PDB file of C-alpha atoms and ligand atoms in Angstrom:
ATOM      1  CA  UNK P  19       2.867 -11.535 -44.313  1.00 66.00           C
ATOM      2  CA  UNK P  20       6.199  -9.871 -43.667  1.00 74.00           C
ATOM      3  CA  UNK P  21       7.056  -6.723 -45.560  1.00 94.00           C
ATOM      4  CA  UNK P  22      10.734  -6.381 -46.371  1.00 97.00           C
ATOM      5  CA  UNK P  23      12.099  -3.433 -48.359  1.00 98.00           C
ATOM      6  CA  UNK P  24      15.096  -3.922 -50.640  1.00 98.00           C
ATOM      7  CA  UNK P  25      17.624  -1.120 -51.049  1.00 98.00           C
ATOM      8  CA  UNK P  26      20.808  -1.154 -53.092  1.00 98.00           C
ATOM      9  CA  UNK P  27      23.364   1.437 -54.037  1.00 98.00           C
ATOM     10  CA  UNK P  28      23.774   2.846 -57.525  1.00 98.00           C
ATOM     11  CA  UNK P  29      26.802   0.702 -58.395  1.00 98.00           C
ATOM     12  CA  UNK P  30      24.499  -2.314 -58.845  1.00 98.00           C
ATOM     13  CA  UNK P  31      23.564  -0.528 -62.103  1.00 98.00           C
ATOM     14  CA  UNK P  32      20.055  -1.985 -62.226  1.00 98.00           C
ATOM     15  CA  UNK P  33      18.162   0.082 -64.813  1.00 96.00           C
ATOM     16  CA  UNK P  34      15.412   2.314 -63.364  1.00 97.00           C
ATOM     17  CA  UNK P  35      12.519   0.458 -65.020  1.00 97.00           C
ATOM     18  CA  UNK P  36      13.722  -2.863 -63.614  1.00 97.00           C
ATOM     19  CA  UNK P  37      14.118  -1.328 -60.148  1.00 98.00           C
ATOM     20  CA  UNK P  38      10.609   0.047 -60.315  1.00 98.00           C
ATOM     21  CA  UNK P  39       9.219  -3.272 -61.513  1.00 97.00           C
ATOM     22  CA  UNK P  40      10.825  -5.050 -58.525  1.00 97.00           C
ATOM     23  CA  UNK P  41      10.336  -2.181 -56.050  1.00 98.00           C
ATOM     24  CA  UNK P  42      14.029  -1.750 -55.319  1.00 98.00           C
ATOM     25  CA  UNK P  43      15.112   1.564 -53.809  1.00 98.00           C
ATOM     26  CA  UNK P  44      18.451   2.935 -55.028  1.00 98.00           C
ATOM     27  CA  UNK P  45      20.843   5.186 -53.091  1.00 98.00           C
ATOM     28  CA  UNK P  46      23.432   6.855 -55.358  1.00 98.00           C
ATOM     29  CA  UNK P  47      27.178   7.217 -54.858  1.00 98.00           C
ATOM     30  CA  UNK P  48      28.884  10.410 -56.069  1.00 98.00           C
ATOM     31  CA  UNK P  49      31.320  11.226 -58.833  1.00 98.00           C
ATOM     32  CA  UNK P  50      33.179  14.559 -58.873  1.00 98.00           C
ATOM     33  CA  UNK P  51      34.964  16.516 -61.599  1.00 97.00           C
ATOM     34  CA  UNK P  52      36.919  19.127 -59.638  1.00 95.00           C
ATOM     35  CA  UNK P  53      34.382  20.980 -57.471  1.00 95.00           C
ATOM     36  CA  UNK P  54      31.349  19.663 -59.343  1.00 96.00           C
ATOM     37  CA  UNK P  55      29.855  16.649 -57.588  1.00 98.00           C
ATOM     38  CA  UNK P  56      27.112  14.530 -59.142  1.00 98.00           C
ATOM     39  CA  UNK P  57      24.954  11.765 -57.702  1.00 98.00           C
ATOM     40  CA  UNK P  58      25.234   9.053 -60.344  1.00 98.00           C
ATOM     41  CA  UNK P  59      22.122   8.376 -62.377  1.00 97.00           C
ATOM     42  CA  UNK P  60      20.171  11.150 -60.563  1.00 98.00           C
ATOM     43  CA  UNK P  61      22.444  13.978 -61.725  1.00 98.00           C
ATOM     44  CA  UNK P  62      24.713  12.453 -64.366  1.00 98.00           C
ATOM     45  CA  UNK P  63      24.013   9.730 -66.921  1.00 98.00           C
ATOM     46  CA  UNK P  64      26.574   7.124 -67.881  1.00 98.00           C
ATOM     47  CA  UNK P  65      26.807   8.554 -71.428  1.00 97.00           C
ATOM     48  CA  UNK P  66      27.362  12.107 -70.157  1.00 98.00           C
ATOM     49  CA  UNK P  67      29.971  10.816 -67.717  1.00 98.00           C
ATOM     50  CA  UNK P  68      32.112   9.158 -70.421  1.00 97.00           C
ATOM     51  CA  UNK P  69      31.734  12.251 -72.611  1.00 97.00           C
ATOM     52  CA  UNK P  70      32.832  14.506 -69.755  1.00 97.00           C
ATOM     53  CA  UNK P  71      35.728  12.196 -68.912  1.00 94.00           C
ATOM     54  CA  UNK P  72      37.068  12.649 -72.456  1.00 93.00           C
ATOM     55  CA  UNK P  73      36.646  16.425 -72.366  1.00 94.00           C
ATOM     56  CA  UNK P  74      38.086  17.010 -68.879  1.00 92.00           C
ATOM     57  CA  UNK P  75      41.796  16.851 -68.222  1.00 89.00           C
ATOM     58  CA  UNK P  76      41.482  16.345 -64.479  1.00 89.00           C
ATOM     59  CA  UNK P  77      40.447  12.793 -63.628  1.00 90.00           C
ATOM     60  CA  UNK P  78      37.205  12.367 -61.667  1.00 96.00           C
ATOM     61  CA  UNK P  79      36.988  11.086 -58.097  1.00 96.00           C
ATOM     62  CA  UNK P  80      34.231   9.179 -56.286  1.00 98.00           C
ATOM     63  CA  UNK P  81      32.657   9.101 -52.847  1.00 98.00           C
ATOM     64  CA  UNK P  82      30.115   7.088 -50.881  1.00 98.00           C
ATOM     65  CA  UNK P  83      26.571   8.349 -50.206  1.00 98.00           C
ATOM     66  CA  UNK P  84      26.135  10.527 -47.123  1.00 98.00           C
ATOM     67  CA  UNK P  85      24.831   8.913 -43.933  1.00 98.00           C
ATOM     68  CA  UNK P  86      21.944  11.389 -44.084  1.00 98.00           C
ATOM     69  CA  UNK P  87      20.807  10.080 -47.464  1.00 98.00           C
ATOM     70  CA  UNK P  88      20.741   6.500 -46.162  1.00 98.00           C
ATOM     71  CA  UNK P  89      18.897   7.582 -42.986  1.00 97.00           C
ATOM     72  CA  UNK P  90      16.305   9.527 -44.957  1.00 97.00           C
ATOM     73  CA  UNK P  91      15.766   6.515 -47.252  1.00 98.00           C
ATOM     74  CA  UNK P  92      15.384   4.065 -44.345  1.00 97.00           C
ATOM     75  CA  UNK P  93      13.053   6.411 -42.463  1.00 96.00           C
ATOM     76  CA  UNK P  94      10.713   6.674 -45.457  1.00 96.00           C
ATOM     77  CA  UNK P  95      10.632   2.885 -45.904  1.00 97.00           C
ATOM     78  CA  UNK P  96      10.070   2.333 -42.163  1.00 95.00           C
ATOM     79  CA  UNK P  97       6.513   3.687 -42.484  1.00 92.00           C
ATOM     80  CA  UNK P  98       5.461   0.818 -44.753  1.00 95.00           C
ATOM     81  CA  UNK P  99       7.913  -2.031 -44.029  1.00 96.00           C
ATOM     82  CA  UNK P 100       8.898  -4.288 -41.098  1.00 94.00           C
ATOM     83  CA  UNK P 101      12.511  -4.820 -42.187  1.00 97.00           C
ATOM     84  CA  UNK P 102      14.990  -3.454 -44.699  1.00 98.00           C
ATOM     85  CA  UNK P 103      17.775  -5.302 -46.535  1.00 98.00           C
ATOM     86  CA  UNK P 104      20.492  -3.135 -48.051  1.00 98.00           C
ATOM     87  CA  UNK P 105      22.745  -4.738 -50.687  1.00 98.00           C
ATOM     88  CA  UNK P 106      25.979  -2.760 -50.985  1.00 98.00           C
ATOM     89  CA  UNK P 107      29.077  -2.953 -53.145  1.00 98.00           C
ATOM     90  CA  UNK P 108      32.053  -4.639 -51.525  1.00 98.00           C
ATOM     91  CA  UNK P 109      33.061  -3.152 -48.177  1.00 98.00           C
ATOM     92  CA  UNK P 110      36.686  -3.694 -49.215  1.00 96.00           C
ATOM     93  CA  UNK P 111      36.523  -1.017 -51.926  1.00 96.00           C
ATOM     94  CA  UNK P 112      34.099   1.578 -50.529  1.00 98.00           C
ATOM     95  CA  UNK P 113      32.899   3.003 -47.226  1.00 98.00           C
ATOM     96  CA  UNK P 114      29.293   2.691 -48.482  1.00 98.00           C
ATOM     97  CA  UNK P 115      28.688  -0.511 -46.511  1.00 98.00           C
ATOM     98  CA  UNK P 116      29.900   0.999 -43.219  1.00 98.00           C
ATOM     99  CA  UNK P 117      27.850   4.140 -43.790  1.00 98.00           C
ATOM    100  CA  UNK P 118      24.710   2.090 -44.422  1.00 98.00           C
ATOM    101  CA  UNK P 119      25.369   0.099 -41.215  1.00 98.00           C
ATOM    102  CA  UNK P 120      25.805   3.333 -39.214  1.00 98.00           C
ATOM    103  CA  UNK P 121      22.629   4.830 -40.711  1.00 98.00           C
ATOM    104  CA  UNK P 122      20.743   1.594 -39.989  1.00 97.00           C
ATOM    105  CA  UNK P 123      21.796   1.754 -36.323  1.00 96.00           C
ATOM    106  CA  UNK P 124      20.400   5.269 -36.098  1.00 95.00           C
ATOM    107  CA  UNK P 125      17.034   4.381 -37.642  1.00 93.00           C
ATOM    108  CA  UNK P 126      14.349   3.332 -35.167  1.00 85.00           C
ATOM    109  CA  UNK P 127      11.091   1.462 -35.893  1.00 83.00           C
ATOM    110  CA  UNK P 128      12.613  -0.925 -38.426  1.00 94.00           C
ATOM    111  CA  UNK P 129      15.402  -3.528 -38.535  1.00 96.00           C
ATOM    112  CA  UNK P 130      18.023  -2.727 -41.141  1.00 98.00           C
ATOM    113  CA  UNK P 131      20.210  -5.616 -42.395  1.00 98.00           C
ATOM    114  CA  UNK P 132      23.172  -4.565 -44.512  1.00 98.00           C
ATOM    115  CA  UNK P 133      24.418  -7.288 -46.870  1.00 98.00           C
ATOM    116  CA  UNK P 134      27.976  -6.976 -48.201  1.00 98.00           C
ATOM    117  CA  UNK P 135      27.891  -8.234 -51.796  1.00 98.00           C
ATOM    118  CA  UNK P 136      31.735  -8.388 -51.776  1.00 98.00           C
ATOM    119  CA  UNK P 137      31.496  -7.403 -55.437  1.00 98.00           C
ATOM    120  CA  UNK P 138      29.789  -4.650 -57.445  1.00 98.00           C
ATOM    121  CA  UNK P 139      27.930  -3.873 -60.695  1.00 98.00           C
ATOM    122  CA  UNK P 140      25.184  -6.165 -62.011  1.00 98.00           C
ATOM    123  CA  UNK P 141      26.518  -9.093 -59.972  1.00 98.00           C
ATOM    124  CA  UNK P 142      25.605  -7.055 -56.889  1.00 98.00           C
ATOM    125  CA  UNK P 143      22.406  -6.277 -58.805  1.00 98.00           C
ATOM    126  CA  UNK P 144      21.625  -9.997 -59.123  1.00 97.00           C
ATOM    127  CA  UNK P 145      21.604 -10.214 -55.310  1.00 98.00           C
ATOM    128  CA  UNK P 146      19.248  -7.232 -55.041  1.00 98.00           C
ATOM    129  CA  UNK P 147      16.941  -8.701 -57.714  1.00 97.00           C
ATOM    130  CA  UNK P 148      16.844 -12.110 -56.023  1.00 97.00           C
ATOM    131  CA  UNK P 149      16.115 -10.400 -52.691  1.00 97.00           C
ATOM    132  CA  UNK P 150      13.347  -8.283 -54.227  1.00 98.00           C
ATOM    133  CA  UNK P 151      11.716 -11.289 -55.835  1.00 96.00           C
ATOM    134  CA  UNK P 152      11.578 -13.080 -52.469  1.00 96.00           C
ATOM    135  CA  UNK P 153      10.469  -9.938 -50.611  1.00 97.00           C
ATOM    136  CA  UNK P 154       7.605  -9.474 -53.065  1.00 96.00           C
ATOM    137  CA  UNK P 155       6.561 -13.057 -52.381  1.00 95.00           C
ATOM    138  CA  UNK P 156       6.325 -12.148 -48.664  1.00 94.00           C
ATOM    139  CA  UNK P 157       9.505 -13.862 -47.407  1.00 95.00           C
ATOM    140  CA  UNK P 158      11.086 -12.417 -44.263  1.00 95.00           C
ATOM    141  CA  UNK P 159      14.561 -10.888 -44.109  1.00 97.00           C
ATOM    142  CA  UNK P 160      16.185 -13.939 -42.465  1.00 97.00           C
ATOM    143  CA  UNK P 161      15.109 -16.254 -45.295  1.00 96.00           C
ATOM    144  CA  UNK P 162      16.158 -13.736 -47.940  1.00 97.00           C
ATOM    145  CA  UNK P 163      19.581 -13.250 -46.359  1.00 98.00           C
ATOM    146  CA  UNK P 164      20.132 -17.015 -46.116  1.00 97.00           C
ATOM    147  CA  UNK P 165      19.409 -17.245 -49.846  1.00 96.00           C
ATOM    148  CA  UNK P 166      21.825 -14.403 -50.619  1.00 97.00           C
ATOM    149  CA  UNK P 167      24.623 -16.069 -48.635  1.00 97.00           C
ATOM    150  CA  UNK P 168      23.920 -19.236 -50.561  1.00 95.00           C
ATOM    151  CA  UNK P 169      24.076 -17.407 -53.886  1.00 95.00           C
ATOM    152  CA  UNK P 170      27.496 -16.036 -52.957  1.00 96.00           C
ATOM    153  CA  UNK P 171      28.915 -19.553 -53.130  1.00 94.00           C
ATOM    154  CA  UNK P 172      28.268 -19.769 -56.862  1.00 93.00           C
ATOM    155  CA  UNK P 173      29.151 -16.196 -57.772  1.00 97.00           C
ATOM    156  CA  UNK P 174      32.147 -15.558 -60.019  1.00 97.00           C
ATOM    157  CA  UNK P 175      33.262 -12.341 -61.660  1.00 98.00           C
ATOM    158  CA  UNK P 176      36.390 -11.438 -63.605  1.00 98.00           C
ATOM    159  CA  UNK P 177      37.223  -8.193 -65.302  1.00 97.00           C
ATOM    160  CA  UNK P 178      39.981  -6.201 -66.899  1.00 93.00           C
ATOM    161  CA  UNK P 179      40.686  -2.522 -66.722  1.00 89.00           C
ATOM    162  CA  UNK P 180      41.574  -0.752 -69.921  1.00 79.00           C
ATOM    163  CA  UNK P 181      44.204   1.210 -68.018  1.00 79.00           C
ATOM    164  CA  UNK P 182      45.248  -0.181 -64.640  1.00 81.00           C
ATOM    165  CA  UNK P 183      46.556   3.230 -63.599  1.00 80.00           C
ATOM    166  CA  UNK P 184      42.985   4.327 -62.751  1.00 84.00           C
ATOM    167  CA  UNK P 185      42.580   1.543 -60.198  1.00 85.00           C
ATOM    168  CA  UNK P 186      46.093   2.017 -58.907  1.00 81.00           C
ATOM    169  CA  UNK P 187      45.648   5.786 -58.526  1.00 83.00           C
ATOM    170  CA  UNK P 188      42.365   5.318 -56.634  1.00 83.00           C
ATOM    171  CA  UNK P 189      44.051   2.862 -54.258  1.00 83.00           C
ATOM    172  CA  UNK P 190      41.696   0.026 -55.243  1.00 87.00           C
ATOM    173  CA  UNK P 191      44.243  -2.443 -56.575  1.00 80.00           C
ATOM    174  CA  UNK P 192      45.626  -4.852 -53.994  1.00 75.00           C
ATOM    175  CA  UNK P 193      48.384  -7.417 -54.236  1.00 64.00           C
ATOM    176  CA  UNK P 194      50.933  -4.629 -53.809  1.00 53.00           C
ATOM    177  CA  UNK P 195      53.868  -6.873 -54.612  1.00 45.00           C
ATOM    178  CA  UNK P 196      52.369  -7.416 -58.066  1.00 53.00           C
ATOM    179  CA  UNK P 197      51.678  -3.782 -58.719  1.00 54.00           C
ATOM    180  CA  UNK P 198      54.986  -2.969 -60.259  1.00 54.00           C
ATOM    181  CA  UNK P 199      55.583  -0.941 -63.360  1.00 51.00           C
ATOM    182  CA  UNK P 200      55.340  -3.913 -65.687  1.00 59.00           C
ATOM    183  CA  UNK P 201      51.890  -4.919 -64.414  1.00 64.00           C
ATOM    184  CA  UNK P 202      50.578  -1.452 -65.124  1.00 65.00           C
ATOM    185  CA  UNK P 203      51.523  -1.886 -68.789  1.00 67.00           C
ATOM    186  CA  UNK P 204      49.519  -5.071 -69.321  1.00 77.00           C
ATOM    187  CA  UNK P 205      45.889  -6.191 -68.936  1.00 80.00           C
ATOM    188  CA  UNK P 206      45.723  -8.759 -66.190  1.00 86.00           C
ATOM    189  CA  UNK P 207      42.473 -10.517 -65.387  1.00 92.00           C
ATOM    190  CA  UNK P 208      41.233  -9.096 -62.069  1.00 94.00           C
ATOM    191  CA  UNK P 209      38.809 -10.452 -59.508  1.00 95.00           C
ATOM    192  CA  UNK P 210      37.689 -10.016 -55.914  1.00 96.00           C
ATOM    193  CA  UNK P 211      39.301 -11.973 -53.117  1.00 95.00           C
ATOM    194  CA  UNK P 212      38.291 -11.286 -49.502  1.00 95.00           C
ATOM    195  CA  UNK P 213      36.363  -8.198 -50.651  1.00 96.00           C
ATOM    196  CA  UNK P 214      39.278  -6.505 -52.420  1.00 94.00           C
ATOM    197  CA  UNK P 215      40.511  -6.444 -56.008  1.00 93.00           C
ATOM    198  CA  UNK P 216      43.554  -8.557 -56.814  1.00 90.00           C
ATOM    199  CA  UNK P 217      45.122  -9.690 -60.080  1.00 89.00           C
ATOM    200  CA  UNK P 218      43.908 -13.184 -60.996  1.00 92.00           C
ATOM    201  CA  UNK P 219      46.278 -13.880 -63.825  1.00 89.00           C
ATOM    202  CA  UNK P 220      48.809 -11.808 -65.700  1.00 85.00           C
ATOM    203  CA  UNK P 221      47.847 -11.664 -69.356  1.00 86.00           C
ATOM    204  CA  UNK P 222      49.291  -9.377 -71.964  1.00 83.00           C
ATOM    205  CA  UNK P 223      46.382  -8.675 -74.275  1.00 88.00           C
ATOM    206  CA  UNK P 224      42.647  -8.154 -74.009  1.00 90.00           C
ATOM    207  CA  UNK P 225      42.073 -11.095 -76.353  1.00 93.00           C
ATOM    208  CA  UNK P 226      43.960 -13.445 -74.039  1.00 93.00           C
ATOM    209  CA  UNK P 227      42.255 -12.012 -70.948  1.00 93.00           C
ATOM    210  CA  UNK P 228      38.816 -12.561 -72.494  1.00 96.00           C
ATOM    211  CA  UNK P 229      39.731 -16.085 -73.532  1.00 96.00           C
ATOM    212  CA  UNK P 230      40.802 -16.827 -69.952  1.00 96.00           C
ATOM    213  CA  UNK P 231      37.527 -15.468 -68.511  1.00 97.00           C
ATOM    214  CA  UNK P 232      35.484 -17.465 -71.047  1.00 97.00           C
ATOM    215  CA  UNK P 233      37.411 -20.606 -70.091  1.00 97.00           C
ATOM    216  CA  UNK P 234      36.532 -20.034 -66.411  1.00 97.00           C
ATOM    217  CA  UNK P 235      32.890 -19.508 -67.360  1.00 97.00           C
ATOM    218  CA  UNK P 236      32.931 -22.687 -69.421  1.00 97.00           C
ATOM    219  CA  UNK P 237      34.031 -24.680 -66.370  1.00 96.00           C
ATOM    220  CA  UNK P 238      30.771 -23.697 -64.647  1.00 95.00           C
ATOM    221  CA  UNK P 239      28.481 -23.796 -67.697  1.00 94.00           C
ATOM    222  CA  UNK P 240      29.660 -26.794 -69.706  1.00 92.00           C
ATOM    223  CA  UNK P 241      27.455 -29.295 -67.859  1.00 92.00           C
ATOM    224  CA  UNK P 242      24.351 -27.338 -68.893  1.00 90.00           C
ATOM    225  CA  UNK P 243      23.823 -25.673 -65.488  1.00 88.00           C
ATOM    226  CA  UNK P 244      21.644 -22.608 -66.150  1.00 93.00           C
ATOM    227  CA  UNK P 245      23.509 -19.465 -65.169  1.00 96.00           C
ATOM    228  CA  UNK P 246      22.645 -15.788 -65.016  1.00 96.00           C
ATOM    229  CA  UNK P 247      25.557 -14.174 -66.826  1.00 97.00           C
ATOM    230  CA  UNK P 248      26.363 -10.454 -66.984  1.00 98.00           C
ATOM    231  CA  UNK P 249      28.593  -9.007 -69.686  1.00 98.00           C
ATOM    232  CA  UNK P 250      29.641  -5.601 -68.385  1.00 98.00           C
ATOM    233  CA  UNK P 251      31.300  -2.849 -70.409  1.00 98.00           C
ATOM    234  CA  UNK P 252      32.589   0.685 -69.979  1.00 97.00           C
ATOM    235  CA  UNK P 253      31.159   2.427 -73.048  1.00 97.00           C
ATOM    236  CA  UNK P 254      31.797  -0.488 -75.445  1.00 97.00           C
ATOM    237  CA  UNK P 255      28.273  -1.642 -76.316  1.00 97.00           C
ATOM    238  CA  UNK P 256      29.269  -3.310 -79.588  1.00 98.00           C
ATOM    239  CA  UNK P 257      31.981  -5.417 -78.021  1.00 98.00           C
ATOM    240  CA  UNK P 258      29.602  -6.416 -75.195  1.00 98.00           C
ATOM    241  CA  UNK P 259      26.884  -7.336 -77.746  1.00 98.00           C
ATOM    242  CA  UNK P 260      29.343  -9.523 -79.602  1.00 98.00           C
ATOM    243  CA  UNK P 261      30.485 -11.341 -76.432  1.00 98.00           C
ATOM    244  CA  UNK P 262      26.871 -11.775 -75.272  1.00 98.00           C
ATOM    245  CA  UNK P 263      25.780 -13.171 -78.657  1.00 98.00           C
ATOM    246  CA  UNK P 264      28.602 -15.752 -78.546  1.00 98.00           C
ATOM    247  CA  UNK P 265      27.695 -16.768 -74.984  1.00 97.00           C
ATOM    248  CA  UNK P 266      23.965 -17.049 -75.811  1.00 97.00           C
ATOM    249  CA  UNK P 267      24.777 -19.367 -78.685  1.00 97.00           C
ATOM    250  CA  UNK P 268      27.137 -21.472 -76.594  1.00 96.00           C
ATOM    251  CA  UNK P 269      24.997 -21.686 -73.440  1.00 96.00           C
ATOM    252  CA  UNK P 270      21.322 -21.705 -74.487  1.00 95.00           C
ATOM    253  CA  UNK P 271      20.207 -22.726 -70.957  1.00 93.00           C
ATOM    254  CA  UNK P 272      21.688 -19.577 -69.477  1.00 95.00           C
ATOM    255  CA  UNK P 273      20.405 -16.004 -69.500  1.00 96.00           C
ATOM    256  CA  UNK P 274      22.920 -13.426 -70.663  1.00 97.00           C
ATOM    257  CA  UNK P 275      22.453  -9.794 -69.596  1.00 97.00           C
ATOM    258  CA  UNK P 276      24.385  -6.856 -70.988  1.00 98.00           C
ATOM    259  CA  UNK P 277      25.231  -4.252 -68.382  1.00 98.00           C
ATOM    260  CA  UNK P 278      27.571  -1.305 -67.921  1.00 98.00           C
ATOM    261  CA  UNK P 279      30.197   0.201 -65.668  1.00 98.00           C
ATOM    262  CA  UNK P 280      28.510   3.478 -64.715  1.00 98.00           C
ATOM    263  CA  UNK P 281      30.245   6.699 -63.590  1.00 98.00           C
ATOM    264  CA  UNK P 282      31.509   5.582 -60.158  1.00 98.00           C
ATOM    265  CA  UNK P 283      32.968   2.243 -61.253  1.00 98.00           C
ATOM    266  CA  UNK P 284      33.985   3.716 -64.639  1.00 97.00           C
ATOM    267  CA  UNK P 285      36.114   6.277 -62.754  1.00 96.00           C
ATOM    268  CA  UNK P 286      38.212   3.446 -61.294  1.00 95.00           C
ATOM    269  CA  UNK P 287      38.341   1.145 -64.324  1.00 95.00           C
ATOM    270  CA  UNK P 288      38.468   3.612 -67.212  1.00 94.00           C
ATOM    271  CA  UNK P 289      36.571   3.632 -70.495  1.00 95.00           C
ATOM    272  CA  UNK P 290      36.872   0.440 -72.540  1.00 95.00           C
ATOM    273  CA  UNK P 291      37.029  -1.946 -69.573  1.00 95.00           C
ATOM    274  CA  UNK P 292      35.144  -5.227 -69.744  1.00 97.00           C
ATOM    275  CA  UNK P 293      33.931  -7.813 -67.257  1.00 98.00           C
ATOM    276  CA  UNK P 294      31.942 -11.026 -67.133  1.00 98.00           C
ATOM    277  CA  UNK P 295      30.254 -12.368 -64.002  1.00 98.00           C
ATOM    278  CA  UNK P 296      27.766 -15.136 -63.302  1.00 98.00           C
ATOM    279  CA  UNK P 297      25.666 -16.823 -60.615  1.00 96.00           C
ATOM    280  CA  UNK P 298      24.370 -20.385 -60.685  1.00 91.00           C
ATOM    281  CA  UNK P 299      20.739 -19.525 -60.116  1.00 77.00           C
ATOM    282  CA  UNK P 300      18.046 -18.166 -62.377  1.00 74.00           C
ATOM    283  CA  UNK P 301      16.187 -14.968 -61.610  1.00 75.00           C
ATOM    284  CA  UNK P 302      13.086 -16.026 -63.462  1.00 63.00           C
TER     285      UNK P 302
HETATM  286  C1  MYR E  27      33.676   5.059 -53.392  1.00 90.10           C
HETATM  287  O1  MYR E  27      34.227   6.139 -53.651  1.00 90.10           O
HETATM  288  O2  MYR E  27      33.296   4.780 -52.251  1.00 90.10           O
HETATM  289  C2  MYR E  27      33.459   4.051 -54.511  1.00 90.10           C
HETATM  290  C3  MYR E  27      34.695   3.321 -54.865  1.00 90.10           C
HETATM  291  C4  MYR E  27      34.471   2.329 -55.983  1.00 90.10           C
HETATM  292  C5  MYR E  27      35.715   1.570 -56.361  1.00 90.10           C
HETATM  293  C6  MYR E  27      35.495   0.716 -57.595  1.00 90.10           C
HETATM  294  C7  MYR E  27      36.655  -0.161 -57.965  1.00 90.10           C
HETATM  295  C8  MYR E  27      36.385  -1.024 -59.195  1.00 90.10           C
HETATM  296  C9  MYR E  27      35.366  -2.102 -58.983  1.00 90.10           C
HETATM  297  C10 MYR E  27      35.206  -3.043 -60.165  1.00 90.10           C
HETATM  298  C11 MYR E  27      34.024  -3.931 -59.993  1.00 90.10           C
HETATM  299  C12 MYR E  27      33.872  -4.947 -61.077  1.00 90.10           C
HETATM  300  C13 MYR E  27      32.752  -5.909 -60.812  1.00 90.10           C
HETATM  301  C14 MYR E  27      32.524  -6.912 -61.889  1.00 90.10           C
END
């Protein structure tokens, strides 16, 4: 039986207990307020991050994990595993993927496969959870990766930033011709295209943006196809609960998870942001 280890970075925002249950190893990205740098989850919680963001005038910045941290993680897993799959956030928005590839090339004794989720947050987490489920059933890395590439075909995710200036300032908003003053005043629906973030549709209000996302979800769910759906929020648990309750009622065949934009992604989207993503395959 093959033994494949599953690693993901912190921006998958899979809660610790779920990671432990599925034996997923997490490597954290960093968030910095001035000279103080924190590894997310290990050194700063999501609640403390949003509190600090309100109290601090200077906006935080983020950075990828060090190559050393990836190497150390792979080396430890190499003692007990034949192969390692690393599920990273999109390579179009972070150097994390490249760093994991470089660390993998430097690690002997074990094959390291780095999978670019081309997305982030719990949608990336869905890939890591699917991979872990298969790894725990003894599947080899090739089979797991084939399944992940297949899953990508049915993955959709749309989101809106409460204040687009955060994304713009961090250089993570593409479609430059659209990023003009007027766009920064509204709440367009955003999504990933070719690994980078681009506006999907210009909408003026959050209500209209949410309605648009729900319409897109309905196109995939209306025929009763069971989906795994993630409602993701930046410190807006009540709003997320409300959206999730509506979706559960409307799509009883689907499983609706509530998740969060943690410190690193919250830095780029800003408090109050919301997103909904889904895959056409059940975890359970
Ligand atoms: C780094 O510093 O390497 C991390 C950069 C992270 C950029 C995050 C941009 C926003 C991503 C939104 C994802 C929404 C998924 C539903």
